[in-house]
């Protein structure tokens, strides 16, 4: 069971609206390497993880990603609040505005809507942990790209916090992979499983 604490993991207090930035940062809400996909990936994978430590790891990181989703939604909302029609048109935010006004909608920076096709849950411990390691690096890369485009410190600081957490998650998944690898035996690892000899 999850418990909700009514505060953001890192404060978000953006003074200057900027729909141009909102258009790119929205990708970490519902983009291919964003927080929505991360939370659902890990919270889905945990059911088939064979070791309690790995289930706990996926639950911890999956719920933290929900907190990151909340932060990104807050950033996008604060960047788009109180916009004039002139601001919306000038920033090229009009296409988003027509469909969603200034509501928060899970989509890529390119405008493509979020899809479960961007995540994977295979039930294979090794495959899923490698997927998770790659996902954290892709999220870190996306935050790197966002930071290259942002000059407002009110936006930059929470994005830097989120980027740092991707690095921590990567390290924790690396530890999880070592736990899984140390516990492999011929019954649960395809490379050594004698039952696969029949396939040759």
Coordinates of N, CA, C and O in Angstrom, one line a residue, residues 45-55 58 123-126 129 180 183-184 188:
X45 N 6.8 -4.6 -13.3 CA 7.8 -5.6 -13.2 C 7.9 -6.2 -11.9 O 8.3 -7.4 -11.8
X46 N 7.6 -5.5 -10.8 CA 7.8 -6.0 -9.5 C 7.1 -7.3 -9.2 O 7.5 -8.1 -8.4
X47 N 5.9 -7.5 -9.8 CA 5.1 -8.7 -9.5 C 5.8 -10.0 -9.9 O 5.6 -11.0 -9.2
X48 N 6.7 -10.0 -10.9 CA 7.3 -11.3 -11.3 C 8.8 -11.3 -10.8 O 9.5 -12.3 -11.2
X49 N 9.2 -10.4 -10.1 CA 10.6 -10.5 -9.6 C 10.7 -11.6 -8.5 O 9.9 -11.6 -7.6
X50 N 11.7 -12.5 -8.6 CA 11.8 -13.6 -7.8 C 12.3 -13.4 -6.4 O 12.2 -14.2 -5.5
X51 N 13.0 -12.2 -6.2 CA 13.6 -12.0 -4.9 C 13.0 -10.8 -4.2 O 12.7 -9.7 -4.8
X52 N 12.8 -10.9 -2.9 CA 12.1 -9.8 -2.1 C 12.9 -8.5 -2.3 O 12.2 -7.4 -2.4
X53 N 14.2 -8.5 -2.3 CA 15.0 -7.3 -2.4 C 14.7 -6.6 -3.7 O 14.6 -5.3 -3.8
X54 N 14.5 -7.3 -4.8 CA 14.3 -6.7 -6.1 C 12.8 -6.2 -6.2 O 12.6 -5.2 -6.8
X55 N 11.9 -6.9 -5.6 CA 10.5 -6.4 -5.5 C 10.5 -5.1 -4.8 O 9.8 -4.1 -5.2
X58 N 12.1 -2.3 -6.9 CA 11.1 -1.8 -8.0 C 10.0 -1.0 -7.4 O 9.5 0.0 -8.0
X123 N 8.9 -10.3 -17.5 CA 8.9 -11.4 -16.5 C 10.2 -12.1 -16.4 O 10.4 -13.1 -15.6
X124 N 11.2 -11.7 -17.2 CA 12.6 -12.3 -17.1 C 13.4 -11.3 -16.3 O 13.6 -10.1 -16.7
X125 N 13.9 -11.8 -15.2 CA 14.6 -10.9 -14.2 C 15.8 -10.2 -14.9 O 15.9 -8.9 -14.7
X126 N 16.6 -10.9 -15.6 CA 17.8 -10.2 -16.2 C 17.4 -9.2 -17.3 O 17.9 -8.1 -17.4
X129 N 15.8 -6.0 -15.7 CA 16.8 -5.2 -15.0 C 17.6 -4.4 -16.0 O 18.0 -3.3 -15.8
X180 N 20.7 -10.3 -8.6 CA 20.1 -11.3 -9.5 C 21.1 -12.3 -10.1 O 20.9 -13.5 -10.1
X183 N 22.5 -14.9 -7.8 CA 21.6 -16.0 -7.4 C 21.2 -16.9 -8.6 O 20.3 -17.7 -8.5
X184 N 21.7 -16.7 -9.8 CA 21.3 -17.5 -10.9 C 21.8 -18.9 -10.8 O 22.8 -19.2 -10.2
X188 N 17.1 -21.2 -13.7 CA 16.5 -19.9 -14.1 C 17.3 -19.0 -14.9 O 17.1 -17.8 -15.0

